[in-house]
Short mmCIF file of C-alpha atoms and ligand atoms in Angstrom, two decimals:
data_model
loop_
_atom_site.label_atom_id
_atom_site.label_comp_id
_atom_site.label_asym_id
_atom_site.label_seq_id
_atom_site.Cartn_x
_atom_site.Cartn_y
_atom_site.Cartn_z
CA LEU A 1 -28.05 35.27 151.80
CA ILE A 2 -31.22 35.71 149.77
CA PRO A 3 -29.87 37.19 146.52
CA ILE A 4 -31.72 39.95 144.64
CA ALA A 5 -31.37 37.88 141.44
CA LYS A 6 -30.35 34.33 140.56
CA PRO A 7 -30.69 32.65 137.16
CA LYS A 8 -32.11 29.14 137.23
CA ILE A 9 -29.77 26.86 135.29
CA SER A 10 -30.78 23.20 135.18
CA ASP A 11 -29.66 20.05 133.37
CA GLU A 12 -31.62 21.14 130.29
CA GLU A 13 -29.42 24.21 129.74
CA ILE A 14 -26.26 22.20 130.46
CA ARG A 15 -27.27 19.47 128.00
CA ALA A 16 -28.23 22.00 125.31
CA VAL A 17 -24.92 23.87 125.62
CA THR A 18 -22.95 20.60 125.59
CA ASP A 19 -24.74 19.56 122.40
CA VAL A 20 -23.75 22.82 120.70
CA LEU A 21 -20.14 22.47 121.87
CA LYS A 22 -20.00 18.92 120.51
CA SER A 23 -21.50 20.03 117.19
CA GLY A 24 -18.64 22.48 116.62
CA MET A 25 -21.13 25.07 115.26
CA LEU A 26 -20.49 27.69 117.93
CA ALA A 27 -21.23 31.01 116.22
CA GLN A 28 -24.62 32.27 114.93
CA GLY A 29 -26.40 29.43 113.15
CA LYS A 30 -29.40 27.12 113.29
CA ILE A 31 -29.84 27.32 117.09
CA VAL A 32 -29.98 31.13 116.98
CA GLU A 33 -32.56 30.86 114.20
CA LYS A 34 -34.63 28.49 116.32
CA LEU A 35 -34.55 30.87 119.28
CA GLU A 36 -35.64 33.71 116.96
CA GLN A 37 -38.57 31.67 115.64
CA GLU A 38 -39.68 30.50 119.07
CA PHE A 39 -39.36 33.90 120.71
CA ALA A 40 -41.25 35.60 117.83
CA SER A 41 -44.01 33.04 118.18
CA TYR A 42 -44.09 33.42 121.98
CA ILE A 43 -44.56 37.19 121.69
CA GLY A 44 -46.83 36.93 118.64
CA VAL A 45 -44.82 38.79 115.97
CA ASN A 46 -43.46 37.87 112.55
CA TYR A 47 -39.75 38.58 113.03
CA ALA A 48 -37.08 38.32 115.70
CA ILE A 49 -33.39 39.18 115.37
CA ALA A 50 -31.16 37.91 118.19
CA THR A 51 -28.15 39.96 119.32
CA ASN A 52 -25.33 39.71 121.85
CA SER A 53 -26.93 42.08 124.42
CA GLY A 54 -30.02 44.14 125.17
CA THR A 55 -27.92 47.24 124.54
CA SER A 56 -26.88 46.09 121.06
CA ALA A 57 -30.53 45.19 120.41
CA LEU A 58 -31.59 48.77 121.34
CA HIS A 59 -28.89 50.20 119.06
CA THR A 60 -29.97 47.85 116.27
CA ALA A 61 -33.66 48.80 116.67
CA LEU A 62 -32.91 52.55 116.42
CA ALA A 63 -30.67 52.03 113.39
CA ALA A 64 -33.27 49.80 111.74
CA VAL A 65 -35.99 52.48 111.89
CA GLY A 66 -33.52 54.99 110.44
CA ILE A 67 -32.59 57.10 113.47
CA THR A 68 -29.67 59.31 112.55
CA LYS A 69 -27.66 62.41 113.46
CA GLY A 70 -29.68 65.23 115.00
CA ASP A 71 -32.83 63.19 115.60
CA GLU A 72 -34.40 63.47 119.04
CA ILE A 73 -35.49 60.37 120.95
CA LEU A 74 -37.89 60.76 123.87
CA THR A 75 -36.92 58.36 126.65
CA THR A 76 -37.31 58.10 130.41
CA ASP A 77 -34.95 59.65 132.95
CA PHE A 78 -35.51 56.66 135.25
CA SER A 79 -34.05 53.46 133.78
CA PHE A 80 -30.80 51.68 133.07
CA VAL A 81 -28.42 53.99 131.20
CA ALA A 82 -28.68 52.01 127.93
CA SER A 83 -32.27 53.26 127.46
CA ALA A 84 -30.66 56.63 126.62
CA THR A 85 -27.13 55.84 125.39
CA CYS A 86 -28.59 53.83 122.48
CA ALA A 87 -29.63 57.21 120.99
CA LEU A 88 -26.06 58.53 121.30
CA MET A 89 -24.83 55.43 119.47
CA GLN A 90 -26.71 56.72 116.38
CA ASN A 91 -25.52 60.32 117.00
CA ALA A 92 -29.08 61.16 117.99
CA LYS A 93 -30.11 63.17 121.06
CA PRO A 94 -31.92 61.59 124.00
CA VAL A 95 -34.54 63.93 125.47
CA PHE A 96 -35.53 62.91 128.98
CA CYS A 97 -39.15 62.65 130.13
CA ASP A 98 -40.31 62.43 133.72
CA ILE A 99 -42.18 59.45 135.14
CA ASP A 100 -45.57 58.57 136.56
CA PRO A 101 -45.10 58.26 140.36
CA THR A 102 -47.42 55.24 140.64
CA THR A 103 -45.82 53.00 137.98
CA TYR A 104 -42.39 54.68 137.61
CA ASN A 105 -42.93 54.46 133.84
CA ILE A 106 -42.52 57.34 131.36
CA SER A 107 -45.20 60.02 131.74
CA PRO A 108 -47.32 60.50 128.58
CA GLU A 109 -48.09 64.09 129.70
CA ASP A 110 -44.37 64.87 129.75
CA ILE A 111 -43.93 63.22 126.33
CA GLU A 112 -46.62 65.54 125.00
CA LYS A 113 -44.79 68.54 126.50
CA LYS A 114 -41.39 67.60 125.11
CA ILE A 115 -42.24 66.27 121.65
CA THR A 116 -40.94 68.53 118.83
CA LYS A 117 -40.45 68.47 115.06
CA LYS A 118 -37.06 66.90 115.68
CA THR A 119 -38.53 63.96 117.61
CA LYS A 120 -38.21 60.78 115.55
CA ALA A 121 -39.00 58.11 118.15
CA ILE A 122 -40.52 57.53 121.58
CA LEU A 123 -38.69 54.90 123.60
CA PRO A 124 -40.93 53.74 126.46
CA VAL A 125 -39.29 51.41 129.01
CA HIS A 126 -41.56 48.84 130.68
CA LEU A 127 -39.83 49.25 134.01
CA TYR A 128 -39.73 46.45 136.62
CA GLY A 129 -41.85 44.22 134.31
CA GLN A 130 -44.94 46.43 133.95
CA SER A 131 -46.22 47.97 130.72
CA CYS A 132 -46.20 51.71 130.12
CA ASP A 133 -49.46 53.51 129.25
CA MET A 134 -49.24 52.29 125.65
CA ASP A 135 -52.65 53.55 124.46
CA THR A 136 -51.68 57.17 125.10
CA ILE A 137 -48.13 56.66 123.83
CA THR A 138 -49.16 55.05 120.54
CA ASP A 139 -51.82 57.78 120.02
CA LEU A 140 -49.17 60.50 120.54
CA ALA A 141 -46.79 58.69 118.18
CA ARG A 142 -49.45 58.45 115.47
CA ASP A 143 -50.42 62.14 115.84
CA HIS A 144 -46.79 63.25 115.55
CA ASP A 145 -45.71 60.60 113.03
CA VAL A 146 -42.84 59.17 115.11
CA TRP A 147 -41.68 55.60 115.77
CA VAL A 148 -42.37 53.69 118.98
CA VAL A 149 -39.38 51.60 120.05
CA GLU A 150 -40.27 49.61 123.17
CA ASP A 151 -37.52 48.84 125.66
CA ALA A 152 -38.96 45.60 127.06
CA CYS A 153 -35.60 44.52 128.50
CA GLN A 154 -37.27 43.95 131.90
CA ALA A 155 -40.65 42.71 130.69
CA HIS A 156 -40.53 39.31 128.95
CA GLY A 157 -44.12 38.07 128.84
CA ALA A 158 -45.70 41.23 130.30
CA GLU A 159 -48.96 42.27 128.66
CA TYR A 160 -51.04 45.37 127.96
CA ARG A 161 -54.70 44.94 127.00
CA GLY A 162 -54.12 41.29 126.11
CA LYS A 163 -51.08 41.94 123.92
CA LYS A 164 -47.48 41.10 124.86
CA VAL A 165 -45.28 44.16 125.31
CA GLY A 166 -42.63 44.59 122.65
CA ALA A 167 -45.29 43.83 120.02
CA ILE A 168 -47.30 47.03 120.61
CA GLY A 169 -44.99 49.63 119.04
CA ASP A 170 -43.12 49.43 115.72
CA VAL A 171 -40.23 47.49 117.20
CA GLY A 172 -39.46 45.94 120.60
CA VAL A 173 -36.25 45.02 122.40
CA PHE A 174 -35.46 42.47 125.13
CA SER A 175 -32.34 41.71 127.19
CA PHE A 176 -31.24 38.21 128.19
CA TYR A 177 -28.77 39.31 130.89
CA PRO A 178 -28.59 36.79 133.79
CA THR A 179 -30.72 38.89 136.18
CA LYS A 180 -33.61 39.07 133.68
CA ASN A 181 -36.77 36.90 133.60
CA MET A 182 -34.95 34.69 131.08
CA THR A 183 -31.26 34.61 130.14
CA THR A 184 -28.74 33.55 127.53
CA GLY A 185 -25.71 34.62 129.65
CA GLU A 186 -25.39 37.85 127.70
CA GLY A 187 -27.84 38.46 124.90
CA GLY A 188 -30.77 40.38 123.50
CA ILE A 189 -33.38 40.32 120.76
CA VAL A 190 -35.22 42.75 118.47
CA ILE A 191 -38.80 41.92 117.48
CA THR A 192 -41.10 43.47 114.88
CA ASP A 193 -43.94 42.79 112.47
CA ASP A 194 -42.35 45.05 109.83
CA GLU A 195 -40.40 43.16 107.19
CA LYS A 196 -38.21 46.16 106.23
CA ILE A 197 -37.26 46.91 109.84
CA ALA A 198 -36.42 43.22 110.33
CA GLU A 199 -34.25 43.17 107.22
CA ARG A 200 -32.31 46.29 108.22
CA ALA A 201 -31.87 44.96 111.76
CA ARG A 202 -30.52 41.67 110.44
CA MET A 203 -27.98 43.49 108.26
CA PHE A 204 -27.00 46.00 110.98
CA ARG A 205 -26.24 43.11 113.35
CA SER A 206 -23.74 41.77 110.83
CA HIS A 207 -21.66 44.65 109.41
CA GLY A 208 -24.48 45.95 107.18
CA GLN A 209 -24.02 42.83 105.08
CA SER A 210 -26.58 41.95 102.40
CA LYS A 211 -24.69 38.91 101.18
CA GLN A 212 -21.20 37.56 101.77
CA TYR A 213 -18.56 40.29 101.25
CA VAL A 214 -21.16 42.92 100.31
CA HIS A 215 -21.66 45.66 102.92
CA GLU A 216 -24.44 48.17 102.26
CA PHE A 217 -24.08 50.44 105.31
CA LEU A 218 -22.19 50.75 108.59
CA GLY A 219 -23.09 47.87 110.87
CA PHE A 220 -21.51 46.04 113.78
CA ASN A 221 -20.86 42.51 114.93
CA TYR A 222 -23.80 42.15 117.32
CA ARG A 223 -24.42 38.46 116.61
CA MET A 224 -25.51 35.96 119.26
CA THR A 225 -23.71 32.60 119.49
CA ASN A 226 -25.42 29.21 119.17
CA ILE A 227 -24.11 28.53 122.68
CA ALA A 228 -26.09 31.46 124.11
CA ALA A 229 -29.17 30.62 122.01
CA ALA A 230 -29.17 27.04 123.36
CA ILE A 231 -29.44 28.44 126.90
CA GLY A 232 -32.21 30.79 125.72
CA LEU A 233 -34.31 28.01 124.18
CA ALA A 234 -34.27 26.06 127.44
CA GLN A 235 -35.07 29.23 129.41
CA LEU A 236 -37.99 30.21 127.15
CA GLU A 237 -39.68 26.87 127.93
CA HIS A 238 -39.87 27.93 131.59
CA LEU A 239 -40.52 31.65 131.19
CA ASP A 240 -44.27 31.54 131.93
CA GLU A 241 -43.74 29.26 134.92
CA GLY A 242 -41.05 31.61 136.30
CA ASN A 243 -43.27 34.65 135.74
CA LYS A 244 -46.08 32.93 137.62
CA ARG A 245 -43.74 32.33 140.57
CA ARG A 246 -42.71 35.99 140.48
CA GLN A 247 -46.39 37.05 140.56
CA GLU A 248 -47.12 34.74 143.50
CA ASN A 249 -44.08 36.01 145.40
CA ALA A 250 -45.12 39.60 144.66
CA ALA A 251 -48.68 38.90 145.89
CA PHE A 252 -47.27 37.66 149.21
CA LEU A 253 -44.99 40.68 149.60
CA LEU A 254 -47.86 43.05 148.68
CA ASP A 255 -50.13 41.46 151.27
CA SER A 256 -47.50 41.51 153.99
CA LEU A 257 -46.01 44.97 153.44
CA ARG A 258 -49.06 46.99 152.43
CA GLY A 259 -49.92 47.82 156.03
CA VAL A 260 -46.47 49.08 157.01
CA GLU A 261 -46.54 52.84 157.53
CA GLY A 262 -44.05 54.62 155.32
CA ILE A 263 -43.74 51.86 152.72
CA THR A 264 -45.46 52.33 149.37
CA CYS A 265 -45.87 49.02 147.56
CA PRO A 266 -45.83 48.62 143.77
CA SER A 267 -49.15 49.34 142.10
CA VAL A 268 -50.42 47.01 139.40
CA ASP A 269 -52.21 48.56 136.41
CA PRO A 270 -55.35 46.44 135.78
CA LYS A 271 -54.98 47.00 132.01
CA GLY A 272 -51.92 44.76 131.95
CA VAL A 273 -50.08 41.72 133.24
CA HIS A 274 -47.10 42.64 135.45
CA VAL A 275 -44.26 40.08 135.36
CA PHE A 276 -42.39 41.50 138.38
CA HIS A 277 -38.85 41.62 137.08
CA GLN A 278 -38.40 43.67 140.24
CA PHE A 279 -40.54 44.19 143.33
CA THR A 280 -39.75 47.80 144.13
CA ILE A 281 -41.06 49.56 147.22
CA ARG A 282 -40.74 53.22 148.12
CA ILE A 283 -39.50 54.47 151.47
CA GLU A 284 -41.53 57.53 152.50
CA ASP A 285 -40.67 60.14 155.15
CA GLU A 286 -43.09 58.43 157.60
CA PHE A 287 -40.96 55.27 157.65
CA PRO A 288 -38.97 55.15 160.93
CA LEU A 289 -35.64 54.50 159.16
CA SER A 290 -33.94 56.15 156.21
CA ARG A 291 -33.47 54.07 153.07
CA ASP A 292 -29.74 53.76 153.83
CA GLU A 293 -30.47 52.56 157.37
CA LEU A 294 -32.95 49.98 156.09
CA CYS A 295 -30.41 48.81 153.47
CA ASN A 296 -27.73 48.38 156.14
CA HIS A 297 -30.14 46.35 158.23
CA LEU A 298 -31.09 44.12 155.27
CA LYS A 299 -27.40 43.60 154.51
CA GLU A 300 -26.73 42.57 158.12
CA LYS A 301 -29.57 40.04 158.02
CA GLY A 302 -28.59 38.59 154.63
CA VAL A 303 -31.48 39.97 152.59
CA GLY A 304 -30.32 41.02 149.13
CA PHE A 305 -31.71 44.25 147.68
CA GLY A 306 -31.17 46.64 144.78
CA ILE A 307 -31.64 50.35 144.10
CA HIS A 308 -33.19 50.69 140.65
CA TYR A 309 -32.02 53.42 140.09
CA PRO A 310 -29.99 55.61 142.48
CA THR A 311 -29.37 58.31 139.84
CA PRO A 312 -31.61 59.77 137.14
CA ILE A 313 -29.90 59.03 133.82
CA HIS A 314 -29.32 62.71 132.97
CA LYS A 315 -27.27 63.08 136.21
CA GLN A 316 -24.75 60.45 135.10
CA PRO A 317 -21.32 62.04 134.55
CA LEU A 318 -21.59 61.00 130.90
CA PHE A 319 -24.66 63.21 130.39
CA GLU A 320 -23.41 66.05 132.59
CA LYS A 321 -20.36 66.22 130.32
CA LEU A 322 -22.73 66.52 127.36
CA GLY A 323 -24.30 69.58 129.01
CA TYR A 324 -27.48 68.10 130.48
CA THR A 325 -28.56 69.91 133.69
CA ASP A 326 -31.54 69.71 136.08
CA ASP A 327 -32.83 73.01 134.71
CA THR A 328 -32.84 71.94 131.07
CA VAL A 329 -34.06 68.38 131.73
CA ASP A 330 -36.79 69.04 134.33
CA CYS A 331 -37.71 65.57 135.64
CA PRO A 332 -38.41 66.21 139.37
CA ILE A 333 -40.35 62.97 139.99
CA ALA A 334 -37.53 60.79 138.67
CA ALA A 335 -35.12 62.64 140.96
CA GLU A 336 -37.39 62.15 143.98
CA MET A 337 -37.98 58.44 143.28
CA SER A 338 -34.26 57.74 142.84
CA LYS A 339 -33.86 58.67 146.51
CA ARG A 340 -36.70 56.47 147.73
CA VAL A 341 -36.93 53.21 145.74
CA LEU A 342 -35.72 49.85 147.02
CA SER A 343 -36.09 46.48 145.27
CA LEU A 344 -36.59 43.27 147.28
CA PRO A 345 -35.98 39.68 146.07
CA VAL A 346 -39.00 38.38 144.11
CA HIS A 347 -37.43 35.97 141.55
CA PRO A 348 -38.63 32.35 141.13
CA GLN A 349 -35.91 30.92 143.36
CA VAL A 350 -37.08 32.89 146.41
CA THR A 351 -38.84 30.34 148.65
CA ALA A 352 -41.84 30.77 150.96
CA ASP A 353 -39.41 30.70 153.91
CA ASP A 354 -37.29 33.40 152.27
CA LEU A 355 -40.37 35.57 151.78
CA ARG A 356 -41.42 35.20 155.41
CA PHE A 357 -37.87 36.04 156.49
CA ILE A 358 -37.76 39.18 154.30
CA VAL A 359 -41.08 40.43 155.66
CA GLN A 360 -40.21 39.58 159.25
CA THR A 361 -36.86 41.35 158.96
CA ILE A 362 -38.66 44.54 157.91
CA HIS A 363 -41.43 44.21 160.53
CA ASN A 364 -38.86 43.60 163.28
CA VAL A 365 -36.69 46.58 162.48
CA VAL A 366 -39.75 48.84 162.34
CA ARG A 367 -40.91 47.55 165.75
CA GLU A 368 -37.43 48.01 167.29
CA GLU A 369 -37.13 51.50 165.89
CA LEU A 370 -40.60 52.55 167.12
CA TRP A 371 -39.93 51.03 170.55
CA MET A 372 -36.63 52.87 170.88
CA SER A 373 -38.14 56.18 169.91
CA ALA A 374 -41.11 55.75 172.29
C1 LIG B 401 -34.41 48.78 130.83
C2 LIG B 401 -33.13 48.20 130.29
N1 LIG B 401 -32.69 48.59 129.08
C3 LIG B 401 -31.58 48.08 128.55
C4 LIG B 401 -30.81 47.13 129.21
C5 LIG B 401 -29.55 46.65 128.59
O1 LIG B 401 -29.49 45.27 128.43
P1 LIG B 401 -28.08 44.50 128.45
O2 LIG B 401 -27.54 44.58 129.83
O3 LIG B 401 -28.46 43.11 128.04
O4 LIG B 401 -27.20 45.16 127.45
C6 LIG B 401 -31.25 46.68 130.47
C7 LIG B 401 -30.56 45.65 131.24
O5 LIG B 401 -29.47 45.66 131.66
C8 LIG B 401 -32.43 47.25 131.02
O6 LIG B 401 -32.85 46.88 132.24
#
C-alpha cells in the first residue's frame, strides 16, 4: 500500500525523546521553549506559543485577540471542522464563505459580501499547503477593522509574496498532527509579532495564569509536553527538505496527469510557494469513472487516497443542529467541490516508483474504461 500520509520518524526523534524521558522533565519546559524559539525564527516572527493541538492553538488565537460572545468570524466552508468550531469555543458565530474554484481557498469576494458590523475576525485557511489571496484579505480586514487569524495548519513553510504564511495576518496557527508537513505526535503552535497577543495566548494556554496560583481569566490546559517538543525540534530541521520532496512529487504528478481528460490538477498561484500538504485533483463529468469508482479502483490496487473534504462544514450534523442551512449559508462552490475532490499521495516518503505506479494505475483504468465503452 502507498499510504496517503506517513510521518518520517528517524533515530534523531527517537534519541531526542529518550533524552527527555531520561531527564524526567516531561511536561512543558525548556524543550518546549526551544521549539517555540526555533519555530518563531523559522517563520520570521517574534513570538510562538506551543499547544497540545492545532485545534487548541486556533482556540487560543481567537481568545488572545479578544473574540467573545456574539462576535462573527468569517471562515471557509471547505476545511477541517476545527476551522469553524474554534469560533464556537469562544461562543462566537462562524459565518461561512465560499471558495475560489481554482485554489479551493476562501473567496475574498464572498468575504466582502458577508462582512458585517458584527465581524471581528477573518480566518483564512491555507488549504492543501497553498496561501490564500492575502493581499485582498488583509486590505478588507484593514478597511473593516477586523483581525486576521491565519489557519496555517496545512501550510508549514508556505509563502506568499516572499513572506511565510502565518506571519501575514495578526496571528497564525499551525498543527503538528502526524499527517502534517511536520509533527509532534499531537501538537500545535500560535505565532505572532504582537507582544500583547502573545502574552494573552501564553496565559490562556495555562488556565489564564499570570503567575503561580494567580488566574486572571478563564483559560485551559493546552500545554505541549517536552516529549512532543523534542519530536518537533528534530522534525523542524527537515521541514524544508520534506517540502522540497513534496514539490518534486507534485511536479511529477502534475506533468503526468495534466493531459488526462476529466482530471483537473491543482493550480499553483505564482505569487506564492505551495508546500503541497495535499495533492488534490478534481474529477469532472468528462472523466470516464465516477469519483467513487476511481476510489474503489485505487483501493484495489493499493493506492492510498483521501477526500478533503466530503462535506462542507456547515452540512455537518453539528452545524445543522445549530440551524445552519444551504439557503442561509450559500456556498455552492464548496458544495460542488466536496463531491469532486480526491487527494493522492505526495508526501516525502512516496518514491519515484510509487509515483509511476499511481499514475499508471489511473492511466490504465481510464484506458480500460474507454475501451469497454467503445
Ligand atoms: C485546516 C486545519 N485546521 C485545523 C486543524 C486542527 O489541527 P489538530 O488536528 O492538530 O487539532 C487541522 C488538522 O487537523 C487542519 O487541517
